[in-house]
Amino acid sequence: MARPRFFEAVILHICRYYVTPFLVIGRAVTLPILNILESISANLCCRVVNSPEVHAKKVDHVKKQILDWNANGRRTKLCTARSGWKSMSLRIPTYKATMTGIDLDSLDEVVKIDEEAMTVTVEPLVKMGPLTKILDAKGWTIPVVPELDFLTVGGLICGAGLETSSHKYGLFHNTCISYEVVLASGEAVNANKDENSDLFYAIPGSYGTIGFLTSATIRIFKAEKYVKLSCIPVNSLAEATERITEESLKSPGPDFVEGIMYSLDKGVIMVGSLSSKAEPGKINSVTRWYKKSFYKHVETFLSSSQLAPKVEYIPLRDYYHRHTYCIFWIGPQYIPYVNNALFRLIFGWTGPGDNYTYKIMPPYFRRLFEINMVVQDLVVPIDKTKMALQYFHDTVEVYPVWLCPAKSLNEPGFFKVDGDAEVMHMDIGIYGQSGKPDDYEVDKSNKSLEQFCLGNKCWKGMYADTWFSRDEFYQMFDPTLYNKVRTELNCLDAFPDVYEKIAGRK
């Protein structure tokens, strides 16, 4: 059974209602200082973009560390020296303790905005929040903006990233045109579709096990001021899946498509288009600290008697980062009153917009929070969305559920596509406490979700916990090119493989 024992339940209650206030107060004290420093840095970048010469010195620093490691006999494998609590995963990597950490912490700036070529070159630790601020100030944006402020470019490329524009553009890495990578030999190389093409296609999904990404060049296009968002309530599972599938496959289609299911048969499908103007009285800056969490705001449309879709104009950056507060809807699992109106008014500006505070808790307390917790992204063929939602409901019954269509391009690499055509998938995001506490068992229930993936040509988010064996894990993907490149670049004794890194978290 997944229910906590009485003693654990008492401790969990104390943590949620009496310990978390101190965490909130701590964030309230420290965040102003951090925000001021980050704002100064972002504003400087807006005026003077970091020069290629400065970037080259940073790359030389990475190369020197790896050359020294080679000179010392390659006695351990390599990984980044970045603190494990800064990762997207709710787990802290254990493998770092036995490996040589390479310092990449200075690689967190924009290298160049090339308005003529319509590209931006950025370093791997640039986060989505500062990047959209820098680009928006100059009138540009990138095609795919994963919505959490603290996600990094490097993580979104070497792991996987998608957003509500992915039905048009594919995954985050599909919008990149070149990478700069420092290899296990200490050599820095450029990779694109024409130069070092095998490396270019092998980097996405490689999880930092082929080399160290030191920059990426990404396509940009002119930004508009608003997103015109139409919110469409749906009242059955069939209606929800049919409507979001229809919107996802339109050609030409909307700029953004998203769904939130609040139960098996109640949800809201959102369709957005970029707009330079807004209708009077319909602008909604959804990320203001005192406003409802976005998912709570959208939920109000379920009770609307209005037959036509509800239309709002959301400022572009507000739309991009609409789910940062509460990290979708995970926040209330740890801070139950995070959506309270008074709390929002007084402390809403403190977050929680990342998972860092959670991961500094001792493992015992984190385990208590996770007794009934499910955090998985399962990417299914779009024609299996209805079946998948029914299966996930029967297995774990977690709500809300996020729906995000994503086009899988027929390109070489880790993320397999059957046949010659592009394939539309649906990312089903399951984040929260199971509604079946008497039936939910962490290992058994998550293994059941994973077996559904294996049986239905799905794959799951690489940031999430895995219960797969090594062989099962690689059945989700196509490691052919990945293994070829790792062998050719002498990576086998230099880096762990993807499974070793994903399984090596606690």
Short mmCIF file of C-alpha atoms in Angstrom, two decimals:
data_model
loop_
_atom_site.label_atom_id
_atom_site.label_comp_id
_atom_site.label_asym_id
_atom_site.label_seq_id
_atom_site.Cartn_x
_atom_site.Cartn_y
_atom_site.Cartn_z
CA MET A 1 0.00 0.00 0.00
CA ALA A 2 1.14 3.54 -0.69
CA ARG A 3 -0.42 5.20 2.34
CA PRO A 4 2.19 6.58 4.79
CA ARG A 5 2.33 5.03 8.24
CA PHE A 6 0.83 7.13 11.05
CA PHE A 7 4.19 8.48 12.23
CA GLU A 8 5.22 9.36 8.68
CA ALA A 9 1.85 10.99 8.02
CA VAL A 10 2.32 13.23 11.05
CA ILE A 11 5.82 14.25 9.93
CA LEU A 12 4.55 14.91 6.42
CA HIS A 13 1.78 17.15 7.79
CA ILE A 14 4.31 19.07 9.89
CA CYS A 15 6.60 19.50 6.88
CA ARG A 16 3.83 20.77 4.65
CA TYR A 17 2.19 23.18 7.06
CA TYR A 18 4.91 24.22 9.48
CA VAL A 19 8.33 23.70 7.86
CA THR A 20 7.56 25.07 4.40
CA PRO A 21 6.69 28.54 5.79
CA PHE A 22 10.34 28.87 6.83
CA LEU A 23 11.42 27.85 3.32
CA VAL A 24 9.10 30.49 1.88
CA ILE A 25 10.47 33.12 4.27
CA GLY A 26 14.01 32.06 3.36
CA ARG A 27 13.23 32.52 -0.32
CA ALA A 28 11.63 35.89 0.49
CA VAL A 29 14.88 37.03 2.12
CA THR A 30 17.29 35.71 -0.52
CA LEU A 31 15.34 36.06 -3.77
CA PRO A 32 15.41 39.89 -3.95
CA ILE A 33 19.21 39.83 -3.89
CA LEU A 34 19.43 37.02 -6.45
CA ASN A 35 16.80 38.64 -8.67
CA ILE A 36 18.60 41.99 -8.62
CA LEU A 37 21.90 40.35 -9.60
CA GLU A 38 20.23 38.30 -12.35
CA SER A 39 18.35 41.37 -13.61
CA ILE A 40 21.58 43.39 -13.82
CA SER A 41 23.24 40.53 -15.72
CA ALA A 42 20.29 40.13 -18.10
CA ASN A 43 20.06 43.87 -18.72
CA LEU A 44 23.77 44.08 -19.51
CA CYS A 45 23.36 41.24 -21.99
CA CYS A 46 20.42 43.07 -23.56
CA ARG A 47 22.66 46.05 -24.28
CA VAL A 48 26.01 44.37 -24.95
CA VAL A 49 25.85 40.75 -26.04
CA ASN A 50 28.80 38.69 -24.82
CA SER A 51 31.61 38.61 -27.39
CA PRO A 52 32.88 35.47 -29.19
CA GLU A 53 36.38 36.23 -27.85
CA VAL A 54 35.22 35.95 -24.23
CA HIS A 55 33.39 32.74 -25.11
CA ALA A 56 36.56 31.29 -26.65
CA LYS A 57 38.42 31.81 -23.36
CA LYS A 58 35.71 29.89 -21.52
CA VAL A 59 36.01 27.03 -24.00
CA ASP A 60 39.78 27.01 -23.50
CA HIS A 61 39.14 26.56 -19.77
CA VAL A 62 37.03 23.46 -20.50
CA LYS A 63 39.62 22.08 -22.93
CA LYS A 64 42.44 22.51 -20.42
CA GLN A 65 40.58 20.52 -17.76
CA ILE A 66 40.00 17.64 -20.16
CA LEU A 67 43.58 17.71 -21.44
CA ASP A 68 44.78 17.51 -17.83
CA TRP A 69 42.44 14.56 -17.25
CA ASN A 70 43.92 12.81 -20.29
CA ALA A 71 47.46 13.54 -19.11
CA ASN A 72 46.62 11.97 -15.74
CA GLY A 73 45.65 8.70 -17.39
CA ARG A 74 41.84 8.98 -17.79
CA ARG A 75 41.41 7.25 -14.44
CA THR A 76 37.74 8.11 -13.96
CA LYS A 77 34.85 8.99 -16.21
CA LEU A 78 33.80 12.58 -16.86
CA CYS A 79 30.71 14.59 -15.96
CA THR A 80 29.94 18.24 -15.32
CA ALA A 81 30.89 19.72 -11.97
CA ARG A 82 27.53 21.49 -11.75
CA SER A 83 25.75 20.82 -8.45
CA GLY A 84 23.25 17.99 -8.75
CA TRP A 85 20.47 19.94 -7.04
CA LYS A 86 20.41 22.35 -9.99
CA SER A 87 19.14 19.69 -12.42
CA MET A 88 15.57 19.35 -13.69
CA SER A 89 15.18 15.92 -12.11
CA LEU A 90 13.67 15.61 -8.65
CA ARG A 91 16.57 13.26 -7.88
CA ILE A 92 20.15 14.22 -7.06
CA PRO A 93 22.80 12.42 -9.18
CA THR A 94 24.92 9.95 -7.25
CA TYR A 95 27.34 9.21 -10.10
CA LYS A 96 29.10 12.58 -9.71
CA ALA A 97 30.82 11.40 -6.53
CA THR A 98 32.95 8.88 -8.43
CA MET A 99 33.69 10.92 -11.57
CA THR A 100 35.87 13.85 -12.57
CA GLY A 101 33.78 16.99 -12.69
CA ILE A 102 34.47 19.49 -15.46
CA ASP A 103 33.71 23.09 -14.52
CA LEU A 104 31.25 24.66 -17.01
CA ASP A 105 29.69 27.18 -14.65
CA SER A 106 30.86 30.23 -16.59
CA LEU A 107 29.07 29.08 -19.75
CA ASP A 108 25.84 30.93 -18.99
CA GLU A 109 25.73 33.85 -21.43
CA VAL A 110 24.47 34.76 -24.88
CA VAL A 111 27.39 34.76 -27.32
CA LYS A 112 25.82 36.44 -30.35
CA ILE A 113 22.51 37.53 -31.82
CA ASP A 114 22.82 37.52 -35.60
CA GLU A 115 19.77 39.39 -36.87
CA GLU A 116 20.78 38.97 -40.50
CA ALA A 117 21.13 35.19 -40.25
CA MET A 118 18.19 35.09 -37.79
CA THR A 119 20.07 33.02 -35.21
CA VAL A 120 21.16 33.32 -31.61
CA THR A 121 24.26 31.56 -30.26
CA VAL A 122 24.06 30.76 -26.57
CA GLU A 123 26.06 28.88 -23.98
CA PRO A 124 24.58 25.73 -22.42
CA LEU A 125 23.71 27.11 -18.98
CA VAL A 126 21.61 29.97 -20.34
CA LYS A 127 18.14 29.59 -18.79
CA MET A 128 14.84 30.06 -20.55
CA GLY A 129 13.76 32.96 -18.34
CA PRO A 130 16.76 35.26 -19.04
CA LEU A 131 16.95 34.15 -22.69
CA THR A 132 13.37 35.16 -23.49
CA LYS A 133 13.91 38.45 -21.66
CA ILE A 134 17.03 39.24 -23.70
CA LEU A 135 15.45 38.29 -27.01
CA ASP A 136 12.11 39.96 -26.30
CA ALA A 137 13.87 43.25 -25.56
CA LYS A 138 15.34 43.10 -29.05
CA GLY A 139 12.11 42.00 -30.73
CA TRP A 140 13.06 38.35 -31.31
CA THR A 141 12.04 34.94 -30.01
CA ILE A 142 12.96 31.29 -30.50
CA PRO A 143 10.51 28.76 -31.99
CA VAL A 144 10.21 26.46 -28.95
CA VAL A 145 10.31 27.89 -25.41
CA PRO A 146 9.87 25.23 -22.69
CA GLU A 147 7.90 27.09 -20.06
CA LEU A 148 9.87 26.78 -16.81
CA ASP A 149 12.28 29.68 -16.22
CA PHE A 150 15.08 27.53 -14.79
CA LEU A 151 15.42 25.08 -17.70
CA THR A 152 18.77 25.41 -19.48
CA VAL A 153 19.60 25.27 -23.17
CA GLY A 154 22.07 22.45 -22.60
CA GLY A 155 19.57 20.35 -20.67
CA LEU A 156 16.88 20.84 -23.30
CA ILE A 157 19.24 19.72 -26.08
CA CYS A 158 21.06 16.86 -24.38
CA GLY A 159 17.88 15.67 -22.64
CA ALA A 160 14.72 16.65 -24.45
CA GLY A 161 12.48 19.69 -24.45
CA LEU A 162 9.13 20.54 -25.98
CA GLU A 163 6.43 23.17 -25.73
CA THR A 164 3.04 24.10 -27.11
CA SER A 165 4.63 25.18 -30.41
CA SER A 166 6.23 21.75 -30.87
CA HIS A 167 3.41 20.58 -33.14
CA LYS A 168 4.90 23.05 -35.66
CA TYR A 169 8.64 22.92 -34.96
CA GLY A 170 9.34 19.62 -33.23
CA LEU A 171 11.45 19.26 -30.10
CA PHE A 172 13.72 22.02 -28.82
CA HIS A 173 16.80 20.53 -30.49
CA ASN A 174 15.04 20.52 -33.88
CA THR A 175 15.29 24.33 -33.85
CA CYS A 176 19.09 24.24 -33.42
CA ILE A 177 21.32 24.54 -36.48
CA SER A 178 24.74 23.86 -34.96
CA TYR A 179 26.57 22.85 -31.79
CA GLU A 180 30.03 23.47 -30.41
CA VAL A 181 31.28 20.47 -28.43
CA VAL A 182 34.46 19.72 -26.50
CA LEU A 183 35.29 16.03 -26.94
CA ALA A 184 37.00 13.58 -24.59
CA SER A 185 40.24 14.28 -26.46
CA GLY A 186 40.11 17.94 -25.41
CA GLU A 187 39.38 19.08 -28.96
CA ALA A 188 36.59 21.61 -29.61
CA VAL A 189 34.59 20.90 -32.77
CA ASN A 190 31.58 22.38 -34.53
CA ALA A 191 28.77 20.11 -35.67
CA ASN A 192 25.88 20.82 -38.02
CA LYS A 193 24.00 19.00 -40.79
CA ASP A 194 26.96 19.36 -43.17
CA GLU A 195 29.99 19.25 -40.85
CA ASN A 196 30.39 16.41 -38.34
CA SER A 197 26.78 15.49 -39.08
CA ASP A 198 26.83 12.24 -37.11
CA LEU A 199 27.86 14.17 -34.00
CA PHE A 200 25.21 16.82 -34.70
CA TYR A 201 22.42 14.25 -34.75
CA ALA A 202 23.85 12.21 -31.86
CA ILE A 203 24.06 15.07 -29.34
CA PRO A 204 20.28 15.42 -28.70
CA GLY A 205 19.30 12.86 -26.08
CA SER A 206 22.92 11.96 -25.32
CA TYR A 207 22.66 13.41 -21.79
CA GLY A 208 26.23 14.71 -21.84
CA THR A 209 27.76 11.31 -22.60
CA ILE A 210 29.47 12.16 -25.91
CA GLY A 211 31.13 15.46 -25.09
CA PHE A 212 30.57 18.78 -23.35
CA LEU A 213 28.24 21.15 -25.17
CA THR A 214 29.76 24.63 -25.01
CA SER A 215 27.38 26.52 -27.30
CA ALA A 216 24.36 26.07 -29.55
CA THR A 217 23.08 28.18 -32.41
CA ILE A 218 19.29 28.38 -32.54
CA ARG A 219 16.89 29.82 -35.09
CA ILE A 220 15.03 33.01 -34.12
CA PHE A 221 12.18 34.95 -35.66
CA LYS A 222 10.46 38.28 -35.07
CA ALA A 223 8.38 38.28 -31.92
CA GLU A 224 4.85 39.61 -31.56
CA LYS A 225 3.55 41.37 -28.48
CA TYR A 226 0.74 39.00 -27.50
CA VAL A 227 -0.59 35.48 -27.75
CA LYS A 228 -4.30 35.43 -28.58
CA LEU A 229 -5.45 32.43 -26.57
CA SER A 230 -8.79 30.70 -27.12
CA CYS A 231 -9.81 28.43 -24.24
CA ILE A 232 -12.26 25.68 -25.22
CA PRO A 233 -13.95 23.61 -22.47
CA VAL A 234 -14.44 19.92 -23.29
CA ASN A 235 -16.83 17.57 -21.54
CA SER A 236 -15.74 14.08 -22.50
CA LEU A 237 -12.56 12.14 -23.12
CA ALA A 238 -13.53 11.65 -26.75
CA GLU A 239 -14.22 15.36 -27.27
CA ALA A 240 -10.92 16.34 -25.64
CA THR A 241 -8.76 13.99 -27.70
CA GLU A 242 -10.59 14.70 -30.95
CA ARG A 243 -10.36 18.47 -30.52
CA ILE A 244 -6.68 18.62 -29.56
CA THR A 245 -5.79 16.17 -32.34
CA GLU A 246 -7.70 18.26 -34.88
CA GLU A 247 -5.93 21.47 -33.81
CA SER A 248 -2.52 19.77 -33.75
CA LEU A 249 -2.79 18.43 -37.31
CA LYS A 250 -4.16 21.55 -39.00
CA SER A 251 -2.04 22.93 -41.83
CA PRO A 252 -1.46 25.79 -41.52
CA GLY A 253 -2.26 25.44 -37.88
CA PRO A 254 -2.24 27.65 -34.78
CA ASP A 255 1.03 28.78 -33.23
CA PHE A 256 0.31 27.06 -29.89
CA VAL A 257 -1.79 24.06 -28.83
CA GLU A 258 -2.19 22.80 -25.27
CA GLY A 259 -4.67 20.93 -23.12
CA ILE A 260 -5.25 20.51 -19.39
CA MET A 261 -7.49 17.66 -18.25
CA TYR A 262 -8.98 18.16 -14.76
CA SER A 263 -10.62 14.73 -14.77
CA LEU A 264 -11.07 11.94 -17.28
CA ASP A 265 -13.94 13.76 -18.98
CA LYS A 266 -13.43 17.45 -18.13
CA GLY A 267 -10.72 19.69 -19.52
CA VAL A 268 -9.79 22.80 -21.48
CA ILE A 269 -8.09 22.83 -24.87
CA MET A 270 -6.13 26.03 -25.57
CA VAL A 271 -5.30 27.30 -29.04
CA GLY A 272 -3.01 30.31 -29.44
CA SER A 273 -1.84 32.58 -32.21
CA LEU A 274 0.77 35.34 -32.16
CA SER A 275 -0.71 38.82 -32.37
CA SER A 276 0.68 42.35 -32.56
CA LYS A 277 -2.49 43.89 -31.09
CA ALA A 278 -5.04 43.06 -28.41
CA GLU A 279 -8.74 43.72 -28.06
CA PRO A 280 -9.54 46.30 -25.35
CA GLY A 281 -10.23 44.78 -21.95
CA LYS A 282 -8.95 41.32 -22.86
CA ILE A 283 -5.27 41.56 -21.86
CA ASN A 284 -4.31 39.17 -19.07
CA SER A 285 -0.79 39.28 -17.63
CA VAL A 286 -1.03 35.81 -16.15
CA THR A 287 2.34 35.73 -14.39
CA ARG A 288 1.71 38.65 -12.02
CA TRP A 289 2.60 37.44 -8.53
CA TYR A 290 -0.85 38.11 -7.07
CA LYS A 291 -2.82 36.28 -9.77
CA LYS A 292 -4.11 32.73 -9.75
CA SER A 293 -1.81 30.00 -10.95
CA PHE A 294 -2.39 29.57 -14.67
CA TYR A 295 -3.94 26.12 -14.32
CA LYS A 296 -6.35 27.43 -11.66
CA HIS A 297 -7.29 30.35 -13.92
CA VAL A 298 -7.97 28.01 -16.84
CA GLU A 299 -10.06 25.73 -14.62
CA THR A 300 -12.60 28.55 -14.13
CA PHE A 301 -13.60 28.18 -17.79
CA LEU A 302 -15.09 24.75 -17.04
CA SER A 303 -17.96 26.38 -15.16
CA SER A 304 -18.57 29.08 -17.76
CA SER A 305 -22.03 29.13 -19.34
CA GLN A 306 -20.56 30.86 -22.40
CA LEU A 307 -20.74 28.57 -25.42
CA ALA A 308 -18.05 30.32 -27.47
CA PRO A 309 -14.37 29.84 -26.49
CA LYS A 310 -13.06 32.31 -23.94
CA VAL A 311 -10.50 34.60 -25.63
CA GLU A 312 -7.65 36.40 -23.86
CA TYR A 313 -4.54 38.25 -25.01
CA ILE A 314 -1.53 37.24 -22.96
CA PRO A 315 1.77 39.16 -23.23
CA LEU A 316 4.27 36.90 -25.00
CA ARG A 317 6.70 36.33 -22.12
CA ASP A 318 3.81 35.81 -19.71
CA TYR A 319 2.52 33.09 -22.00
CA TYR A 320 5.93 31.45 -22.32
CA HIS A 321 6.38 31.23 -18.54
CA ARG A 322 2.75 30.74 -17.49
CA HIS A 323 3.47 27.46 -15.68
CA THR A 324 6.63 28.55 -13.82
CA TYR A 325 4.75 29.48 -10.65
CA CYS A 326 3.81 26.18 -8.96
CA ILE A 327 5.92 24.32 -11.59
CA PHE A 328 2.67 23.48 -13.39
CA TRP A 329 0.76 22.21 -10.33
CA ILE A 330 3.44 20.42 -8.34
CA GLY A 331 3.85 23.31 -5.88
CA PRO A 332 0.70 22.57 -3.84
CA GLN A 333 2.03 19.07 -3.10
CA TYR A 334 4.71 20.68 -0.91
CA ILE A 335 3.10 24.00 0.04
CA PRO A 336 -0.65 23.31 0.33
CA TYR A 337 -1.62 26.99 0.63
CA VAL A 338 0.45 28.15 -2.35
CA ASN A 339 -2.75 29.04 -4.25
CA ASN A 340 -4.33 30.89 -1.35
CA ALA A 341 -5.15 34.47 -2.43
CA LEU A 342 -3.56 36.07 0.65
CA PHE A 343 -0.43 33.93 0.29
CA ARG A 344 -0.15 34.93 -3.36
CA LEU A 345 -0.51 38.61 -2.50
CA ILE A 346 2.20 38.54 0.18
CA PHE A 347 4.58 35.79 -0.99
CA GLY A 348 3.59 35.04 -4.59
CA TRP A 349 6.69 36.78 -5.92
CA THR A 350 8.94 34.27 -4.11
CA GLY A 351 7.91 31.33 -6.29
CA PRO A 352 8.06 28.36 -6.07
CA GLY A 353 9.38 28.57 -9.63
CA ASP A 354 12.05 25.89 -9.42
CA ASN A 355 12.69 22.62 -7.59
CA TYR A 356 15.94 23.65 -5.93
CA THR A 357 14.53 24.22 -2.44
CA TYR A 358 12.88 20.80 -2.50
CA LYS A 359 16.13 19.02 -3.28
CA ILE A 360 18.05 20.46 -0.35
CA MET A 361 15.71 18.57 1.99
CA PRO A 362 17.17 15.39 3.53
CA PRO A 363 16.31 12.26 1.48
CA TYR A 364 14.02 10.92 4.22
CA PHE A 365 11.72 13.94 4.03
CA ARG A 366 11.73 13.90 0.24
CA ARG A 367 10.68 10.26 0.34
CA LEU A 368 7.68 11.15 2.50
CA PHE A 369 6.51 13.69 -0.06
CA GLU A 370 6.87 11.12 -2.82
CA ILE A 371 4.92 8.23 -1.28
CA ASN A 372 1.98 8.88 -3.63
CA MET A 373 3.73 11.21 -6.06
CA VAL A 374 3.92 10.60 -9.81
CA VAL A 375 6.12 12.84 -12.00
CA GLN A 376 6.33 11.53 -15.55
CA ASP A 377 6.08 12.81 -19.11
CA LEU A 378 4.96 10.06 -21.46
CA VAL A 379 5.12 10.86 -25.17
CA VAL A 380 2.62 8.73 -27.12
CA PRO A 381 1.60 8.56 -30.79
CA ILE A 382 -1.23 11.07 -31.12
CA ASP A 383 -3.71 8.44 -32.29
CA LYS A 384 -3.20 6.61 -28.98
CA THR A 385 -3.91 9.64 -26.78
CA LYS A 386 -7.40 8.54 -25.78
CA MET A 387 -6.29 5.00 -24.93
CA ALA A 388 -3.29 6.34 -22.98
CA LEU A 389 -5.36 8.78 -20.91
CA GLN A 390 -7.80 6.00 -20.00
CA TYR A 391 -4.94 3.67 -19.04
CA PHE A 392 -3.16 6.32 -16.95
CA HIS A 393 -6.45 7.14 -15.23
CA ASP A 394 -7.03 3.48 -14.38
CA THR A 395 -3.43 3.04 -13.18
CA VAL A 396 -2.60 6.18 -11.18
CA GLU A 397 -5.50 8.67 -11.55
CA VAL A 398 -3.45 11.86 -11.28
CA TYR A 399 -5.03 15.21 -12.17
CA PRO A 400 -4.57 17.73 -13.66
CA VAL A 401 -2.92 16.16 -16.72
CA TRP A 402 -0.99 18.22 -19.26
CA LEU A 403 -1.43 17.60 -23.00
CA CYS A 404 1.12 18.98 -25.45
CA PRO A 405 1.35 17.82 -29.10
CA ALA A 406 4.85 17.51 -30.55
CA LYS A 407 5.99 16.68 -34.05
CA SER A 408 8.72 14.07 -34.33
CA LEU A 409 10.93 14.78 -37.33
CA ASN A 410 12.30 11.96 -39.44
CA GLU A 411 15.96 12.63 -38.70
CA PRO A 412 18.81 10.40 -37.54
CA GLY A 413 19.34 10.19 -33.83
CA PHE A 414 18.15 8.92 -30.48
CA PHE A 415 14.44 9.67 -30.81
CA LYS A 416 13.15 7.02 -33.17
CA VAL A 417 10.47 7.51 -35.82
CA ASP A 418 9.02 4.53 -37.64
CA GLY A 419 8.73 4.94 -41.42
CA ASP A 420 9.70 7.87 -43.61
CA ALA A 421 7.12 10.47 -42.59
CA GLU A 422 7.01 12.92 -39.71
CA VAL A 423 4.91 11.65 -36.81
CA MET A 424 2.76 13.66 -34.40
CA HIS A 425 3.02 12.64 -30.75
CA MET A 426 1.25 13.80 -27.60
CA ASP A 427 3.20 14.53 -24.45
CA ILE A 428 1.04 13.51 -21.51
CA GLY A 429 2.40 15.17 -18.37
CA ILE A 430 1.44 13.43 -15.12
CA TYR A 431 2.48 15.49 -12.10
CA GLY A 432 0.91 15.00 -8.70
CA GLN A 433 -0.47 12.70 -6.05
CA SER A 434 -2.17 9.49 -7.12
CA GLY A 435 -5.94 9.47 -6.68
CA LYS A 436 -5.67 5.75 -5.85
CA PRO A 437 -3.64 5.77 -2.60
CA ASP A 438 -4.80 2.26 -1.65
CA ASP A 439 -3.66 0.83 -5.00
CA TYR A 440 -0.67 3.01 -5.86
CA GLU A 441 2.75 1.47 -5.22
CA VAL A 442 5.72 3.48 -6.41
CA ASP A 443 7.65 0.67 -8.09
CA LYS A 444 4.73 -1.39 -9.38
CA SER A 445 2.64 1.52 -10.66
CA ASN A 446 5.50 3.28 -12.43
CA LYS A 447 6.65 0.03 -13.99
CA SER A 448 3.12 -0.37 -15.32
CA LEU A 449 3.33 3.06 -16.98
CA GLU A 450 6.69 2.14 -18.48
CA GLN A 451 5.40 -1.14 -19.86
CA PHE A 452 2.60 0.77 -21.55
CA CYS A 453 5.31 2.87 -23.23
CA LEU A 454 7.17 -0.18 -24.48
CA GLY A 455 4.02 -1.75 -25.85
CA ASN A 456 2.77 1.35 -27.67
CA LYS A 457 5.85 2.94 -29.30
CA CYS A 458 6.07 5.70 -26.70
CA TRP A 459 9.01 7.28 -24.93
CA LYS A 460 9.21 9.06 -21.60
CA GLY A 461 10.89 12.20 -20.34
CA MET A 462 14.53 11.55 -19.53
CA TYR A 463 14.48 13.80 -16.46
CA ALA A 464 12.04 11.44 -14.72
CA ASP A 465 12.80 8.45 -12.52
CA THR A 466 13.15 5.18 -14.39
CA TRP A 467 12.34 1.62 -13.43
CA PHE A 468 13.46 0.21 -16.79
CA SER A 469 16.23 -2.31 -17.14
CA ARG A 470 19.02 -1.18 -19.46
CA ASP A 471 17.64 -3.24 -22.36
CA GLU A 472 14.09 -1.96 -21.83
CA PHE A 473 15.27 1.65 -21.67
CA TYR A 474 17.02 1.48 -25.03
CA GLN A 475 13.95 -0.13 -26.63
CA MET A 476 12.21 3.25 -26.32
CA PHE A 477 14.90 4.95 -28.36
CA ASP A 478 17.25 4.21 -31.26
CA PRO A 479 20.81 4.10 -29.87
CA THR A 480 22.39 3.00 -33.18
CA LEU A 481 23.94 6.36 -34.12
CA TYR A 482 24.60 7.21 -30.48
CA ASN A 483 26.65 4.02 -29.96
CA LYS A 484 28.50 4.52 -33.26
CA VAL A 485 29.57 8.05 -32.35
CA ARG A 486 30.55 7.09 -28.79
CA THR A 487 32.81 4.37 -30.17
CA GLU A 488 34.37 6.55 -32.88
CA LEU A 489 35.08 9.41 -30.44
CA ASN A 490 36.61 7.16 -27.78
CA CYS A 491 33.86 7.88 -25.26
CA LEU A 492 33.39 4.46 -23.73
CA ASP A 493 35.96 4.96 -20.98
CA ALA A 494 35.42 8.73 -20.84
CA PHE A 495 31.70 9.05 -20.10
CA PRO A 496 28.95 6.92 -18.60
CA ASP A 497 26.18 6.03 -21.02
CA VAL A 498 22.70 7.60 -20.89
CA TYR A 499 21.13 4.80 -18.88
CA GLU A 500 23.92 4.86 -16.31
CA LYS A 501 23.34 8.57 -15.71
CA ILE A 502 19.54 8.38 -15.57
CA ALA A 503 19.58 5.35 -13.26
CA GLY A 504 22.29 6.95 -11.10
CA ARG A 505 20.03 9.34 -9.17
CA LYS A 506 18.61 9.14 -5.68
#
